[in-house]
Amino acid sequence: MISSSKLKSVDFYRKIPRDLTEASLSGAGLSIIAALSMVFLFGMELNDYMTVSTSTSVVVDRSPDGEFLRIDFNLSFPSLSCEFASVDVSDILGTNRLNITKTVRKFSIDPNLRPTGSEFHPGPIPMVSKHGDDFEEVEGDGSVSVTLASFDQYSHQYDIFVVNFYAPWHHIQGYPSIRIFRKGSDVREDGGHHEHESYYGERDTDSLVSAMETLVASIPKVSHELALEDKSKQQINAVNALLHQQVDVE
């Protein structure tokens, strides 16, 4: 067997006996500084490890305009009609897109989450207008009650037609939708996306009047002049018809 003395002979880190060493004041100070430095560094590293940090970076989007991020999702609402289910998209830059319908597919389901019919396609309600139907223009405060039979006529009659969809018994006045129709349609295209043009401002009188004045100001004056010309021509034709009738009677 190899003795312990032979093993000690190959030691590369031999210690000097304490009796042969001498302590000094400078060495003690340096030792204290080194110990404090190690404790400080250990505390700082531990604090940095335990602290939650948030970093934010802004990256310029260099993707083409026609390139979009595809998001696949599957949500089931057994007690909600497809008509009222909508998807809103917002990003970190503050861009909001409401009621995304172009690439969202909806299917009716039963209480067991099984499809019960074909894909739901929202669209305008078809109207059948008969020849000779007239709708009298209502004078007053500017608002009229729109019915299923008169909606199509009114929406195409005016350049801008604002409709307030609400229930008279509902006590929340800010929840109903105020849609803006232009030439019979409220669908607006924004960068290839279709969305319904709506009013999202305050519901007090001043805000509503200001918003309506802004909408009316965007209508070209040519349309007003043409409308006045049409009305004047109709009045002239009516007067001429009365004169012809009086001449025939005489």
Coordinates of C-alpha atoms in Angstrom, one line a residue:
M1 CA 0.0 0.0 0.0
I2 CA 1.0 3.6 -0.6
S3 CA 1.6 5.4 2.6
S4 CA 0.1 8.8 3.4
S5 CA 3.5 10.4 3.5
K6 CA 4.1 9.5 -0.1
L7 CA 0.7 11.0 -1.1
K8 CA 1.6 14.2 0.6
S9 CA 4.8 14.5 -1.3
V10 CA 2.8 15.1 -4.6
D11 CA 0.8 18.0 -3.1
F12 CA 1.0 21.0 -5.4
Y13 CA -0.7 23.4 -2.8
R14 CA 1.4 23.0 0.3
K15 CA 0.5 25.2 3.3
I16 CA 2.9 27.3 5.2
P17 CA 2.8 26.6 8.9
R18 CA 1.0 29.4 10.8
D19 CA 4.0 29.9 13.0
L20 CA 6.0 31.0 10.0
T21 CA 3.5 33.7 8.9
E22 CA 3.1 37.2 10.3
A23 CA -0.2 39.3 10.2
S24 CA -0.1 42.9 9.2
L25 CA -2.5 45.9 9.6
S26 CA -2.6 46.5 5.8
G27 CA -3.4 42.9 5.2
A28 CA -6.2 43.0 7.7
G29 CA -7.7 46.1 6.0
L30 CA -7.5 44.6 2.6
S31 CA -9.1 41.4 3.8
I32 CA -12.0 43.4 5.3
I33 CA -12.5 45.3 2.1
A34 CA -12.5 42.1 0.1
A35 CA -15.0 40.5 2.3
L36 CA -17.3 43.5 2.2
S37 CA -17.0 43.6 -1.6
M38 CA -18.0 40.0 -1.9
V39 CA -21.0 40.5 0.3
F40 CA -22.1 43.6 -1.7
L41 CA -21.7 41.8 -5.0
F42 CA -23.6 38.8 -3.8
G43 CA -26.5 41.0 -2.6
M44 CA -26.6 43.0 -5.9
E45 CA -26.7 39.8 -7.9
L46 CA -29.4 38.3 -5.7
N47 CA -31.5 41.5 -6.0
D48 CA -31.1 41.6 -9.8
Y49 CA -32.2 38.0 -10.0
M50 CA -35.3 38.5 -7.8
T51 CA -36.4 41.7 -9.5
V52 CA -38.9 41.5 -12.4
S53 CA -37.9 43.8 -15.2
T54 CA -40.0 44.9 -18.3
S55 CA -38.4 45.9 -21.5
T56 CA -40.2 47.6 -24.4
S57 CA -39.0 48.0 -28.0
V58 CA -40.6 49.6 -31.0
V59 CA -39.9 47.8 -34.3
V60 CA -40.9 49.3 -37.7
D61 CA -43.2 47.0 -39.6
R62 CA -41.6 46.4 -42.9
S63 CA -44.0 43.8 -44.2
P64 CA -46.1 44.5 -47.3
D65 CA -49.5 46.1 -47.0
G66 CA -51.2 43.0 -48.2
E67 CA -49.5 40.7 -45.6
F68 CA -51.5 40.0 -42.5
L69 CA -50.9 37.9 -39.4
R70 CA -53.2 34.9 -39.3
I71 CA -54.8 34.0 -36.0
D72 CA -56.8 30.8 -35.7
F73 CA -59.4 30.6 -32.9
N74 CA -62.5 28.5 -32.2
L75 CA -65.0 30.0 -29.7
S76 CA -68.5 28.6 -28.9
F77 CA -71.4 30.6 -27.5
P78 CA -74.4 28.3 -27.2
S79 CA -76.7 31.1 -26.0
L80 CA -75.6 33.9 -28.4
S81 CA -76.9 34.4 -31.9
C82 CA -74.4 34.6 -34.7
E83 CA -75.9 38.0 -35.6
F84 CA -74.6 39.5 -32.4
A85 CA -71.2 37.7 -32.2
S86 CA -68.4 40.1 -33.4
V87 CA -64.6 40.2 -33.3
D88 CA -62.6 43.4 -32.5
V89 CA -58.9 43.7 -33.2
S90 CA -56.5 46.1 -31.6
D91 CA -52.7 46.4 -31.6
I92 CA -50.0 48.0 -29.4
L93 CA -49.9 51.1 -31.6
G94 CA -53.6 51.9 -30.9
T95 CA -55.1 50.8 -34.1
N96 CA -58.6 49.4 -33.5
R97 CA -60.7 47.4 -36.0
L98 CA -64.3 46.8 -34.9
N99 CA -66.5 44.0 -36.1
I100 CA -64.2 42.0 -38.3
T101 CA -66.4 39.9 -40.6
K102 CA -64.5 39.3 -43.8
T103 CA -62.4 36.3 -42.5
V104 CA -64.5 35.1 -39.6
R105 CA -66.8 32.2 -40.1
K106 CA -69.9 31.6 -37.9
F107 CA -72.0 28.5 -37.5
S108 CA -75.2 27.9 -35.5
I109 CA -74.8 25.3 -32.8
D110 CA -77.0 23.5 -30.4
P111 CA -76.6 23.2 -26.5
N112 CA -74.2 20.3 -27.1
L113 CA -71.9 22.5 -29.3
R114 CA -72.7 20.6 -32.5
P115 CA -73.4 22.6 -35.7
T116 CA -77.0 22.8 -36.7
G117 CA -76.9 24.5 -40.0
S118 CA -74.8 26.0 -42.7
E119 CA -72.4 29.0 -42.4
F120 CA -74.0 32.3 -41.2
H121 CA -73.7 35.0 -43.8
P122 CA -74.8 38.5 -42.6
G123 CA -76.4 40.7 -45.2
P124 CA -79.1 43.3 -45.8
I125 CA -82.7 42.3 -45.6
P126 CA -84.2 42.1 -49.2
M127 CA -86.9 44.5 -49.9
V128 CA -89.5 44.2 -52.6
S129 CA -90.7 47.6 -53.7
K130 CA -93.9 47.9 -55.8
H131 CA -94.4 50.4 -58.5
G132 CA -96.2 53.5 -57.3
D133 CA -95.3 53.2 -53.6
D134 CA -94.8 56.7 -52.1
F135 CA -93.3 57.6 -48.8
E136 CA -94.3 61.0 -47.4
E137 CA -91.5 63.1 -46.1
V138 CA -92.1 63.8 -42.4
E139 CA -91.6 67.3 -41.1
G140 CA -90.8 68.1 -37.5
D141 CA -87.7 67.6 -35.4
G142 CA -85.8 65.8 -38.2
S143 CA -86.2 62.2 -36.9
V144 CA -88.6 59.6 -38.1
S145 CA -89.5 56.1 -37.0
V146 CA -88.1 53.7 -39.5
T147 CA -89.9 50.4 -40.1
L148 CA -89.0 47.4 -42.1
A149 CA -91.1 48.6 -45.0
S150 CA -89.6 52.1 -45.2
F151 CA -86.0 51.5 -44.2
D152 CA -84.8 50.8 -47.8
Q153 CA -86.6 53.8 -49.2
Y154 CA -85.2 56.2 -46.6
S155 CA -81.6 54.9 -46.7
H156 CA -81.4 55.4 -50.5
Q157 CA -83.3 58.7 -50.4
Y158 CA -80.7 60.7 -48.4
D159 CA -76.9 61.1 -48.9
I160 CA -76.4 60.5 -45.2
F161 CA -78.9 58.6 -43.1
V162 CA -78.3 58.1 -39.4
V163 CA -80.2 55.4 -37.7
N164 CA -80.4 54.9 -33.9
F165 CA -81.0 51.2 -33.2
Y166 CA -82.5 50.9 -29.7
A167 CA -85.2 49.5 -27.5
P168 CA -87.6 52.0 -25.9
W169 CA -87.8 50.0 -22.7
H170 CA -84.0 49.8 -22.3
H171 CA -82.6 52.1 -19.5
I172 CA -79.0 52.2 -20.8
Q173 CA -78.9 55.0 -23.4
G174 CA -75.3 54.6 -24.4
Y175 CA -75.6 50.9 -25.4
P176 CA -77.7 51.2 -28.6
S177 CA -75.9 51.4 -31.9
I178 CA -76.0 54.5 -34.0
R179 CA -75.2 53.5 -37.6
I180 CA -74.4 55.9 -40.4
F181 CA -75.7 55.0 -43.9
R182 CA -74.4 56.5 -47.1
K183 CA -76.5 55.9 -50.2
G184 CA -78.2 52.9 -48.5
S185 CA -75.1 51.2 -47.1
D186 CA -73.2 51.5 -43.8
V187 CA -70.3 49.3 -44.9
R188 CA -67.0 51.3 -45.1
E189 CA -63.7 49.9 -46.6
D190 CA -60.5 50.8 -44.7
G191 CA -57.4 49.2 -46.1
G192 CA -59.1 46.2 -47.6
H193 CA -61.2 45.7 -44.4
H194 CA -65.0 46.0 -44.3
E195 CA -66.5 47.6 -41.2
H196 CA -69.8 49.2 -40.3
E197 CA -69.7 53.0 -39.9
S198 CA -71.0 53.9 -36.5
Y199 CA -71.0 56.8 -34.0
Y200 CA -69.0 56.1 -30.8
G201 CA -68.9 59.6 -29.3
E202 CA -70.8 61.0 -26.3
R203 CA -74.6 60.7 -26.2
D204 CA -75.4 64.3 -25.1
T205 CA -77.1 66.9 -27.3
D206 CA -74.1 69.0 -28.1
S207 CA -71.9 66.1 -29.1
L208 CA -74.6 64.6 -31.3
V209 CA -75.4 67.9 -33.0
S210 CA -71.7 68.5 -33.6
A211 CA -71.2 65.0 -35.1
M212 CA -74.2 65.4 -37.4
E213 CA -73.0 68.9 -38.6
T214 CA -69.7 67.3 -39.5
L215 CA -71.4 64.6 -41.5
V216 CA -73.6 67.1 -43.3
A217 CA -70.6 69.3 -44.1
S218 CA -69.0 66.5 -46.0
I219 CA -71.8 66.3 -48.5
P220 CA -70.9 68.0 -51.8
K221 CA -73.0 71.1 -52.5
V222 CA -73.7 69.8 -56.0
S223 CA -76.1 67.2 -54.6
H224 CA -78.1 69.9 -52.8
E225 CA -78.3 72.0 -55.9
L226 CA -79.5 69.0 -58.0
A227 CA -82.1 68.2 -55.3
L228 CA -83.4 71.8 -55.4
E229 CA -83.5 71.8 -59.2
D230 CA -85.5 68.5 -59.2
K231 CA -88.0 69.9 -56.7
S232 CA -88.3 73.2 -58.7
K233 CA -88.8 71.2 -61.9
Q234 CA -91.5 69.1 -60.3
Q235 CA -93.3 72.2 -59.1
I236 CA -93.1 73.8 -62.5
N237 CA -94.5 70.7 -64.1
A238 CA -97.3 70.6 -61.6
V239 CA -98.2 74.2 -62.3
N240 CA -98.2 73.6 -66.1
A241 CA -100.4 70.6 -65.6
L242 CA -102.9 72.7 -63.7
L243 CA -102.9 75.5 -66.3
H244 CA -103.6 73.0 -69.1
Q245 CA -106.5 71.6 -67.1
Q246 CA -107.9 75.1 -66.6
V247 CA -107.6 75.9 -70.3
D248 CA -109.4 72.6 -71.2
V249 CA -112.2 73.4 -68.8
E250 CA -112.7 76.9 -70.2

